[in-house]
Coordinates of N, CA, C and O in Angstrom, one line a residue:
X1 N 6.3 14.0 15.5 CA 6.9 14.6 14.3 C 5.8 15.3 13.4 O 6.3 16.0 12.6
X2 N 4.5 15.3 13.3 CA 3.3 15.6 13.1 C 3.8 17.3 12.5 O 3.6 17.6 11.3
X3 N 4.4 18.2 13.3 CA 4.5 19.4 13.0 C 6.1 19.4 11.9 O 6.4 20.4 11.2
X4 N 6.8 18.2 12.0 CA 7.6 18.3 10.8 C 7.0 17.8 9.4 O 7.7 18.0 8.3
X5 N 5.8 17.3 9.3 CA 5.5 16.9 8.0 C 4.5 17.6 7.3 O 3.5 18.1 7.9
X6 N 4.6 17.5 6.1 CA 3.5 18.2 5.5 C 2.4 17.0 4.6 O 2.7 16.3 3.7
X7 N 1.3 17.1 5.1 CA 0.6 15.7 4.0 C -0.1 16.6 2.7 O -0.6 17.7 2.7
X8 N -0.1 15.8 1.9 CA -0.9 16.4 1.2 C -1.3 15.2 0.1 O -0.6 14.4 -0.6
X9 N -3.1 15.4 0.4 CA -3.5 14.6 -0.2 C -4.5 14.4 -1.3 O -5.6 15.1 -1.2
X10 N -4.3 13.4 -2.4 CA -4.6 13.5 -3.5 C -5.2 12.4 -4.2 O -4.8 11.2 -3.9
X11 N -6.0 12.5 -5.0 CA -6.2 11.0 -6.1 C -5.6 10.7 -6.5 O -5.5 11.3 -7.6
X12 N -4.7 9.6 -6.3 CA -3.7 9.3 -7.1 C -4.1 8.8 -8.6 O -3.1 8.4 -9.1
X13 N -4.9 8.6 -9.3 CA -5.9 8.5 -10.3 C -5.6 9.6 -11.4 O -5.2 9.5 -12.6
X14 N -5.8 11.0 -10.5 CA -6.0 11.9 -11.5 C -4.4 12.3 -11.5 O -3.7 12.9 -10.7
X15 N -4.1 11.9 -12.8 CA -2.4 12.3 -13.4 C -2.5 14.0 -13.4 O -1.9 14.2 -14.5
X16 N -2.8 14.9 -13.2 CA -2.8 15.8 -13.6 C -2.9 17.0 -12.7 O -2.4 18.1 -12.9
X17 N -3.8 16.6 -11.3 CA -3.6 16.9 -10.0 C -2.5 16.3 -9.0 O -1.9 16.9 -8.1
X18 N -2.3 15.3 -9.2 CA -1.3 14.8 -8.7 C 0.3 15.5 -9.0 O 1.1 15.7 -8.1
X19 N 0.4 15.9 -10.4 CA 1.4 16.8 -11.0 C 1.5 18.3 -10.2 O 2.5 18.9 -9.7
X20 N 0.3 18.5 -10.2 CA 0.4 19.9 -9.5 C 0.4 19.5 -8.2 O 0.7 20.5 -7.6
X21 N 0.3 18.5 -7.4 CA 0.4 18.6 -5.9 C 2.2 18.6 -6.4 O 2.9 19.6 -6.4
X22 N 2.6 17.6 -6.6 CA 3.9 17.4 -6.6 C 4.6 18.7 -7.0 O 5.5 19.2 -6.4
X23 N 4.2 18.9 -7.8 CA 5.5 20.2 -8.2 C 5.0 21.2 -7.5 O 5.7 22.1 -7.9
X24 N 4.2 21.8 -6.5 CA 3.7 23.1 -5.7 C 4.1 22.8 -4.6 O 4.6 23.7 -3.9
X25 N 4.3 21.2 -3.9 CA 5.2 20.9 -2.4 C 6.7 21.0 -2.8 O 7.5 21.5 -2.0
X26 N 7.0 20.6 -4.1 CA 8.3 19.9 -4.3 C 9.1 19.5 -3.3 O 9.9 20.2 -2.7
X27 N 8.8 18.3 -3.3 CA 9.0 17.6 -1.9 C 10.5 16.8 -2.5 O 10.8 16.5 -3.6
X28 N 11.0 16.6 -1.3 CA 12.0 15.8 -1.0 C 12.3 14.1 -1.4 O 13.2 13.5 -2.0
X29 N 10.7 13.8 -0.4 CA 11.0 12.4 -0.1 C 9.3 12.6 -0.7 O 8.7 13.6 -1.0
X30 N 8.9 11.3 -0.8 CA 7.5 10.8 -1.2 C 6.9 9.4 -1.3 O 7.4 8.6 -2.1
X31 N 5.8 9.2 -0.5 CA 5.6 7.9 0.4 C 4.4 7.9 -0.4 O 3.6 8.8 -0.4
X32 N 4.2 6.7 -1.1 CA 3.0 6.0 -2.0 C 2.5 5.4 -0.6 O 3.4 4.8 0.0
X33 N 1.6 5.5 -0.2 CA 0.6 4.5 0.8 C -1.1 4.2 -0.2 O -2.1 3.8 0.3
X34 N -1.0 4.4 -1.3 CA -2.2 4.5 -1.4 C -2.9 3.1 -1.6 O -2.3 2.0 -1.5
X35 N -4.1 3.2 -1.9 CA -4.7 1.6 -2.2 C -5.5 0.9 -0.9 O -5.1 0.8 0.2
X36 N -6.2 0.7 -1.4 CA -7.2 -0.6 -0.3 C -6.2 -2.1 0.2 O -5.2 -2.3 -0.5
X37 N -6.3 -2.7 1.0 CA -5.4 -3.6 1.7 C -6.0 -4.5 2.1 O -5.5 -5.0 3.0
X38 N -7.3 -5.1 1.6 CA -7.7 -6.2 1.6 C -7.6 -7.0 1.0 O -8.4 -6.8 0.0
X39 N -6.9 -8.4 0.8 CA -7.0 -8.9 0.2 C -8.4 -9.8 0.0 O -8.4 -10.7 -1.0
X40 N -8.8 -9.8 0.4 CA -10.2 -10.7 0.2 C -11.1 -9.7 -0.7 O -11.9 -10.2 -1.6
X41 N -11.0 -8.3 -0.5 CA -12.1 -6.8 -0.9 C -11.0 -7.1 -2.4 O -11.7 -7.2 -3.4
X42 N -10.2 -7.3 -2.5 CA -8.6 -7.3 -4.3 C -10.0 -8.3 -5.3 O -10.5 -7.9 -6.3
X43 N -10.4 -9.7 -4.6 CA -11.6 -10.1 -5.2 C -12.6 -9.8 -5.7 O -13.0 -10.0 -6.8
X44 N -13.5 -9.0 -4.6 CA -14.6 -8.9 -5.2 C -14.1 -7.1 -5.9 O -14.9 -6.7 -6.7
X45 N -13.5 -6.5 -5.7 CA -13.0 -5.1 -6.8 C -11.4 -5.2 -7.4 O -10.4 -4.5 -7.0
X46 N -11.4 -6.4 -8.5 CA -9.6 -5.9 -8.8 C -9.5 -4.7 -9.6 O -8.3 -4.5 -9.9
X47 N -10.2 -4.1 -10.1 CA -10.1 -2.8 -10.9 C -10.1 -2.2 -9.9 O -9.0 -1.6 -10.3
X48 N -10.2 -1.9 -9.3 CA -10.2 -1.0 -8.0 C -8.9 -0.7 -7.4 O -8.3 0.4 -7.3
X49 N -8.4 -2.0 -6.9 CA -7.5 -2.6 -6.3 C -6.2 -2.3 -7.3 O -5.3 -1.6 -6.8
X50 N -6.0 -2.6 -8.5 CA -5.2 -2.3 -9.7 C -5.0 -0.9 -9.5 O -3.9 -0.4 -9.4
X51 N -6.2 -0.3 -9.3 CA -5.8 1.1 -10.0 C -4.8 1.6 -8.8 O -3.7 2.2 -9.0
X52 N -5.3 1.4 -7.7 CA -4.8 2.1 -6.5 C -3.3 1.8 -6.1 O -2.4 2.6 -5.7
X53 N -3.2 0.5 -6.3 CA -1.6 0.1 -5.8 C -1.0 0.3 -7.2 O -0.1 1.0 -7.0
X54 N -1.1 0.1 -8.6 CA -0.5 0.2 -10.0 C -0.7 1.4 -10.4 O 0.1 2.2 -10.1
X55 N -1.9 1.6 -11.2 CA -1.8 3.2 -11.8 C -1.5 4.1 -11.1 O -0.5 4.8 -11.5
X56 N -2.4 4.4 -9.7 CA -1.7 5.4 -9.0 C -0.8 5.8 -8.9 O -0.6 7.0 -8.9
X57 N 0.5 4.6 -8.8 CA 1.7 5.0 -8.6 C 2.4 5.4 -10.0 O 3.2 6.3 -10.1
X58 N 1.8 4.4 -11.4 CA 2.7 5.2 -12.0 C 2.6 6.7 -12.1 O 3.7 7.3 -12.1
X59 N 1.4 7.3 -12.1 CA 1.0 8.5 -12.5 C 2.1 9.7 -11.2 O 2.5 10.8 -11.5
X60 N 2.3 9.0 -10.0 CA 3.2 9.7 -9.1 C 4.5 9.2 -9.2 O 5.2 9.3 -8.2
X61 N 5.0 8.9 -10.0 CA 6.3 8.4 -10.5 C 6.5 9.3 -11.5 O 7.5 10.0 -11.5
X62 N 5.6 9.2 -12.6 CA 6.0 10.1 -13.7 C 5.8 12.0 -13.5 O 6.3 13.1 -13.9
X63 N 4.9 11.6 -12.8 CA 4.9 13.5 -11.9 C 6.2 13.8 -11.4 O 6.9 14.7 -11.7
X64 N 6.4 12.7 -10.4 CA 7.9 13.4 -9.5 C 9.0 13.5 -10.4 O 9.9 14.3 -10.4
X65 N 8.8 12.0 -11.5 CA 10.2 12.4 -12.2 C 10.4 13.9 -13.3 O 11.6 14.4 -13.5
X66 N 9.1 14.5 -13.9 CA 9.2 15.4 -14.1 C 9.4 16.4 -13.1 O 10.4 17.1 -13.1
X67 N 8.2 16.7 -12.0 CA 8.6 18.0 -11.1 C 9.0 17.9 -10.2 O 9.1 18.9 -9.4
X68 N 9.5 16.7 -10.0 CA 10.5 16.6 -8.5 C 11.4 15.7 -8.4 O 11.5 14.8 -7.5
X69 N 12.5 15.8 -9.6 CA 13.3 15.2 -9.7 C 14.8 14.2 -9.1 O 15.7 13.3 -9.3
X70 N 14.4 15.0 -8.3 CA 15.5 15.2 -7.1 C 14.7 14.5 -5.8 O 15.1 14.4 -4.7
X71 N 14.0 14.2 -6.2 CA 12.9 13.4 -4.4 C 12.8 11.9 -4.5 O 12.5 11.1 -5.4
X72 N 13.2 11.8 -3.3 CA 13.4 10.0 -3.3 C 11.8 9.8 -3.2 O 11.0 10.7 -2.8
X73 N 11.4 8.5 -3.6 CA 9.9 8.1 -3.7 C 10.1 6.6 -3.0 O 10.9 5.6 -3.3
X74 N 9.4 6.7 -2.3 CA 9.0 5.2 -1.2 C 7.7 4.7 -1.8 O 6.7 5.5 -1.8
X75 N 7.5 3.3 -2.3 CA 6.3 2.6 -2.6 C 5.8 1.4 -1.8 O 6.6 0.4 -2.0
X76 N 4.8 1.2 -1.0 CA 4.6 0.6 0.0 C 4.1 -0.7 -0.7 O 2.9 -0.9 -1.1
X77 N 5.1 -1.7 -0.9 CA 4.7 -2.5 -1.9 C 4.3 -3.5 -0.4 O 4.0 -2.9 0.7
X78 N 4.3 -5.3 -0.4 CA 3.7 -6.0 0.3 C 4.3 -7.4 0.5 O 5.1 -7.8 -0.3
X79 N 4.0 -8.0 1.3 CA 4.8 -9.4 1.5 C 4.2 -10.2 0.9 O 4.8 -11.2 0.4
X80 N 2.8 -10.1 0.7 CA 2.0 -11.1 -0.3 C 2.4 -11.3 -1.8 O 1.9 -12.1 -2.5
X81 N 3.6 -10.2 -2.3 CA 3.8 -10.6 -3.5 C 4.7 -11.8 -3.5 O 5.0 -12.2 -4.7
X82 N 5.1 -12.4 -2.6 CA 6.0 -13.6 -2.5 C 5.2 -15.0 -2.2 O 5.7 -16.1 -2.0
X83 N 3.9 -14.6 -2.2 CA 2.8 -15.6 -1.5 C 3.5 -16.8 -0.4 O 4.6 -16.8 0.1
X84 N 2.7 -17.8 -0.1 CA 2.5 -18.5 0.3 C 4.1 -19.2 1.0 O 4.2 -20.4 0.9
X85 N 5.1 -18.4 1.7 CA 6.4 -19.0 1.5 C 6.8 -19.6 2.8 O 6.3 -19.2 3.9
X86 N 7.7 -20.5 2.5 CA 7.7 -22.1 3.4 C 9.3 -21.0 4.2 O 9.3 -20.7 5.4
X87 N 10.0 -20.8 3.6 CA 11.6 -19.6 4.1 C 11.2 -18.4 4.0 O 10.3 -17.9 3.2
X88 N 11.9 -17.6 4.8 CA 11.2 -15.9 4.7 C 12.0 -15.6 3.8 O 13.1 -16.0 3.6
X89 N 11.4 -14.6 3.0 CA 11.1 -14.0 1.8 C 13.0 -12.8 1.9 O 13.4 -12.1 2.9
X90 N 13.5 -13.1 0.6 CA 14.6 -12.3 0.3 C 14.3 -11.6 -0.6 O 13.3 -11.9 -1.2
X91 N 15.1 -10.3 -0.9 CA 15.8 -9.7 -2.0 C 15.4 -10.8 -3.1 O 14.4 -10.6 -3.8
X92 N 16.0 -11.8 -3.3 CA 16.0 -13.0 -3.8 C 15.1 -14.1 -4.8 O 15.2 -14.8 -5.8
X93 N 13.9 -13.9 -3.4 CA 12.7 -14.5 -3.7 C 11.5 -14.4 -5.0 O 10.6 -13.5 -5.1
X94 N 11.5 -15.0 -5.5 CA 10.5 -15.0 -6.7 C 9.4 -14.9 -6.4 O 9.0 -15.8 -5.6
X95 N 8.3 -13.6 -6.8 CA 7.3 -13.3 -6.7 C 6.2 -14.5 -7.3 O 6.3 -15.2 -8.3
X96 N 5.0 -14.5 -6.0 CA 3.9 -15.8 -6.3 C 2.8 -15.0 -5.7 O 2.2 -15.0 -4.6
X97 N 2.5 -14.1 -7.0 CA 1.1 -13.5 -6.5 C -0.1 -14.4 -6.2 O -0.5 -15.2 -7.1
X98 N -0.7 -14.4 -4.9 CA -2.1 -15.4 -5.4 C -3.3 -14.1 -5.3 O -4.3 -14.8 -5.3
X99 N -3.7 -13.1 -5.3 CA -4.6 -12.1 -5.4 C -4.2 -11.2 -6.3 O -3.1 -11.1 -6.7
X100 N -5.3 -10.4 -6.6 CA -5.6 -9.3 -7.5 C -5.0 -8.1 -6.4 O -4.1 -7.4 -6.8
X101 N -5.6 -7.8 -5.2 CA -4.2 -7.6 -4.2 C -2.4 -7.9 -4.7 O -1.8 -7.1 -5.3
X102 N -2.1 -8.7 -4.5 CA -0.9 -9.0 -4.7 C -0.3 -8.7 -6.3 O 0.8 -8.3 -6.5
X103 N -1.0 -9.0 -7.1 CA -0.3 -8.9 -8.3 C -0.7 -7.5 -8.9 O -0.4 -7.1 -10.0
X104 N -1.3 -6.6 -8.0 CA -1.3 -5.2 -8.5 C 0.0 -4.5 -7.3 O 0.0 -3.3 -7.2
X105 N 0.7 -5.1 -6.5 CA 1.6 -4.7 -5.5 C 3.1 -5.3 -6.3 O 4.1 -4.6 -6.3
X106 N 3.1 -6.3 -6.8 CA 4.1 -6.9 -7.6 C 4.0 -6.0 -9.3 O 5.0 -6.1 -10.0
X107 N 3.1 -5.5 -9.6 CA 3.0 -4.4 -10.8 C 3.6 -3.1 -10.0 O 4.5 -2.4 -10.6
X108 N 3.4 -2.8 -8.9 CA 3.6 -1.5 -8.5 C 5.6 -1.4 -8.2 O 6.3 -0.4 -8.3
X109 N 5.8 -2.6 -7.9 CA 7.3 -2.7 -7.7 C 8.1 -2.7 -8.6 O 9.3 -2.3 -8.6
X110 N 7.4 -3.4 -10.0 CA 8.1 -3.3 -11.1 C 8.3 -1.9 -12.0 O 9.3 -1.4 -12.6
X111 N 6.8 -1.6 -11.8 CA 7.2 -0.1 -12.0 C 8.2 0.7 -11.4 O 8.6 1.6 -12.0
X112 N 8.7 0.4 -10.3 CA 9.2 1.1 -9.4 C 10.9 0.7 -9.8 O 11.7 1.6 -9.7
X113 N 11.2 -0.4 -10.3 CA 12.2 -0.7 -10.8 C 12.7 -0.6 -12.3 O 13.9 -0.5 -12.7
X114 N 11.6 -0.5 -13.0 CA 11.2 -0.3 -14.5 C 12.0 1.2 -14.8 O 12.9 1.2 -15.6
X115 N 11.5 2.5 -14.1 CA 11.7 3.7 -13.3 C 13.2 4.5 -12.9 O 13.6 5.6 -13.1
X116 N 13.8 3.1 -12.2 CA 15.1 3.2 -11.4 C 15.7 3.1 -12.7 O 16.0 4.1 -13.3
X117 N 15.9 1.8 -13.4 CA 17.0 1.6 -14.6 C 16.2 2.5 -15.7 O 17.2 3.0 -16.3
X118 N 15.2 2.9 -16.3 CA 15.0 3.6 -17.6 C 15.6 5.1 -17.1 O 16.2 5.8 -17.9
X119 N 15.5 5.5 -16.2 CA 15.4 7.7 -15.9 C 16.5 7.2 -14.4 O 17.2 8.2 -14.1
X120 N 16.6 6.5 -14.0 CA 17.6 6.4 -12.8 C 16.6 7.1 -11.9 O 16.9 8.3 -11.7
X121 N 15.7 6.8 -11.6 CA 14.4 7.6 -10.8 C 15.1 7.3 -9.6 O 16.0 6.3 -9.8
X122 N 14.9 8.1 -8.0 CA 15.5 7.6 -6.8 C 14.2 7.0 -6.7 O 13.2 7.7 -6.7
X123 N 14.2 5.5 -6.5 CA 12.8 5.2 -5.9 C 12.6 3.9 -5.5 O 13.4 3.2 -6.2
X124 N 11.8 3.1 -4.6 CA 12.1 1.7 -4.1 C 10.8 1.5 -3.5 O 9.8 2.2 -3.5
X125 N 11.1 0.3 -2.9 CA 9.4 -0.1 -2.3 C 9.9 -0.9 -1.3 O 11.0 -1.2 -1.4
X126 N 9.3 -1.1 -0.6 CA 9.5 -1.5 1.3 C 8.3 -2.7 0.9 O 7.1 -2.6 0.6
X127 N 9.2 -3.8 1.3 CA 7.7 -5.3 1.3 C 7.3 -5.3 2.6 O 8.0 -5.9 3.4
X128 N 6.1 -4.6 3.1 CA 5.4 -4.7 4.2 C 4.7 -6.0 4.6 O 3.7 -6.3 4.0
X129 N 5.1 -7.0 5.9 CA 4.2 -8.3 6.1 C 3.5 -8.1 6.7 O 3.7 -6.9 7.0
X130 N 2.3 -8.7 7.3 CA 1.3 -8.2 7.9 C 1.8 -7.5 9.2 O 2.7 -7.9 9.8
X131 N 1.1 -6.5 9.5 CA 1.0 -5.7 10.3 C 0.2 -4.9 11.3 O -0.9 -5.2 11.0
X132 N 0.1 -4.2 12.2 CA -1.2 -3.2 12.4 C -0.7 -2.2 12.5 O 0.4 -1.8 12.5
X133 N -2.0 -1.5 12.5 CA -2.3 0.0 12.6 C -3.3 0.6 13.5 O -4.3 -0.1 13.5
X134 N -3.5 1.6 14.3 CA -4.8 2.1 14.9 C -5.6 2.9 13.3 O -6.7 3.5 13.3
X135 N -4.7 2.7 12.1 CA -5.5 3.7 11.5 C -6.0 2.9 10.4 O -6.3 3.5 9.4
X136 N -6.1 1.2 10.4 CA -6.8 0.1 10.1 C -8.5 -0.2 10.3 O -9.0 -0.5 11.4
X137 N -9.2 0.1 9.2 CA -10.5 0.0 9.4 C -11.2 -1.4 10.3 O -10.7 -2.5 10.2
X138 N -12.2 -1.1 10.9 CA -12.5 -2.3 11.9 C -13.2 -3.7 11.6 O -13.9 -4.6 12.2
X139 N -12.6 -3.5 9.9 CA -13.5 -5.1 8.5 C -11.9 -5.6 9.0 O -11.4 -6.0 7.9
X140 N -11.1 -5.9 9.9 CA -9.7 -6.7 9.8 C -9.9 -7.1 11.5 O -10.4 -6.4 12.4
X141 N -9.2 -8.5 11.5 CA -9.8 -8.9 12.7 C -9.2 -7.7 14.2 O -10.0 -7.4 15.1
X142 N -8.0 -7.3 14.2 CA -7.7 -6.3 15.2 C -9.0 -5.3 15.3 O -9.7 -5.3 16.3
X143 N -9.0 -4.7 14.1 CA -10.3 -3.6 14.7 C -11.2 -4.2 15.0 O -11.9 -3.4 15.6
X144 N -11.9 -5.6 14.9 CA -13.0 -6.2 15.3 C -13.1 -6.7 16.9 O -14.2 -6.6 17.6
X145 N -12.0 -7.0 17.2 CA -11.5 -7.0 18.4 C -11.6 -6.1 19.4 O -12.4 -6.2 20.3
X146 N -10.7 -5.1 19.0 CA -10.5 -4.0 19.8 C -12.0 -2.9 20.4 O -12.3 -2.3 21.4
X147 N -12.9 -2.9 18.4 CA -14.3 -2.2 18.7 C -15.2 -3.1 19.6 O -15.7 -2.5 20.6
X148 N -15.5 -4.3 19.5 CA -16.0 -5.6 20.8 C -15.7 -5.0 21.9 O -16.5 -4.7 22.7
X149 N -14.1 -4.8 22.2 CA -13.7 -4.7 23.4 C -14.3 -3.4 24.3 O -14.7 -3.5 25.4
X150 N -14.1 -2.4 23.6 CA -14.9 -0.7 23.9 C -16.2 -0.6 23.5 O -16.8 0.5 23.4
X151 N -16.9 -2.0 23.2 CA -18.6 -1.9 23.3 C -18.7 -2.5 24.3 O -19.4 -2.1 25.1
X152 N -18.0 -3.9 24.7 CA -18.7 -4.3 26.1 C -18.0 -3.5 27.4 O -18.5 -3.8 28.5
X153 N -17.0 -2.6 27.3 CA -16.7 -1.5 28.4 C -17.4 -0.7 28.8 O -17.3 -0.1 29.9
X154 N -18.6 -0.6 27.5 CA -19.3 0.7 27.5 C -20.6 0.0 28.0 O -21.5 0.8 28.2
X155 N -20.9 -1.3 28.2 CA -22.1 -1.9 28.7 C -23.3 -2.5 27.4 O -24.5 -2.9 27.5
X156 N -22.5 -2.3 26.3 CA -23.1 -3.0 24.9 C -22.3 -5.0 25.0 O -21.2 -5.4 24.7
X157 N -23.5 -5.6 25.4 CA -22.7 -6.8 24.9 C -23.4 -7.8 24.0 O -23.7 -8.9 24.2
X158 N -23.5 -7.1 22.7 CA -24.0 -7.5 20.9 C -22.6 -8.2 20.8 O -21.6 -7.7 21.3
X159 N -22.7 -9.6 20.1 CA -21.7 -10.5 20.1 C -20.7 -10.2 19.1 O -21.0 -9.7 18.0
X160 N -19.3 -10.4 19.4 CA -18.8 -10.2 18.5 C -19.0 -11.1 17.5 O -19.5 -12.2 17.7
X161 N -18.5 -10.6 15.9 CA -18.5 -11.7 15.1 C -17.2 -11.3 14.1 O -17.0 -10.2 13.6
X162 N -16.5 -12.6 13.9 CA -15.8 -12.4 13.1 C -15.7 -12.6 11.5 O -14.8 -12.1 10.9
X163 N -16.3 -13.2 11.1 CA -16.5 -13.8 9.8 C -15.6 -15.1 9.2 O -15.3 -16.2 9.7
X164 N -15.3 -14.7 8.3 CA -14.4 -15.9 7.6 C -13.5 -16.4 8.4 O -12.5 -15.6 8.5
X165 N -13.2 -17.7 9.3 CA -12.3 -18.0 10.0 C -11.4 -19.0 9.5 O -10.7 -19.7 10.2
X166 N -11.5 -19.0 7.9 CA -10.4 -20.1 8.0 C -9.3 -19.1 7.1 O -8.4 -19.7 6.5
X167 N -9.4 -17.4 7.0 CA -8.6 -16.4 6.8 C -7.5 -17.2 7.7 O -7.8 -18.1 8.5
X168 N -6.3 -16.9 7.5 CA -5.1 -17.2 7.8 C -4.3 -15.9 7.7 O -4.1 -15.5 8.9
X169 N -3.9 -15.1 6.9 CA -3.3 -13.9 7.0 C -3.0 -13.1 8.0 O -1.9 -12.8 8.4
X170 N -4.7 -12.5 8.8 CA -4.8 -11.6 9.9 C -4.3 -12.6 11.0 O -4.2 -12.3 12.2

């Protein structure tokens, strides 16, 4: 589908560029992916982390609802806003951020609902549980894996290493 989509990409930071991407696409639909996805990296940078999953999005919320009022907005919020849970996580479930990660993904949803009831914004967030991606940097144990695996194919055999092993998440 590559030739049906258009990306267009932005800081979500800068409220002001972000306005003009949105209103020059005036797009339809619009998919927040932004933000770093480490939770262990949410530690050592939660300003960082904040800005990318929280501010960002407000600032593309209040762009679309101005110049693209009419465009449904998807926010890729996360399963960690439910932390640690013993039953899988509902509609239902009461948010238990344990990172700076997570409680800037549980800020991004409330905005996102804040949005819906104040302006009736079309807009929602999808809780993503862990997952992969090929387009996952190789600091997560899959890419550490998979790069090990196409160095010793290639006749490099430097050990792998994984790091923190009492991580549970990945």
């Amino acid at each position: 589908i590559a030739d049906k989509v258009e990306l267009h990409r932005v800081d979500p930071s800068d409220s002001a560029r972000v306005a003009e991407v949105i209103a020059t696409a005036a797009p339809d639909e619009i998919y927040y992916l932004a933000g770093q996805s480490s939770v262990g990296r949410s530690f050592a940078e939660p300003e960082a982390t904040f800005a990318g999953a929280a501010f960002g999005l407000l600032n593309v919320l209040e762009a679309a609802r101005r110049e693209a009022p009419d465009a449904v907005l998807l926010n890729a919020a996360s399963g960690d806003c439910f932390g640690e849970t013993v039953e899988p996580a509902t509609e239902g479930s009461r948010f238990r951020p344990r990172s700076p990660y997570a409680v800037a993904k549980c800020s991004a949803h409330l905005l996102i609902e804040a949005n819906r009831v104040a302006y009736r914004q079309r807009a929602c967030s999808a809780f993503l549980f862990p997952h992969e991606s090929p387009l996952r940097p190789d600091s997560f144990v899959i890419g550490k894996l998979m790069a090990a695996i196409r160095r010793f194919a290639a006749g490099d055999h430097t050990p792998l290493e994984l790091g923190d092993l009492g991580v549970v998440r990945d």
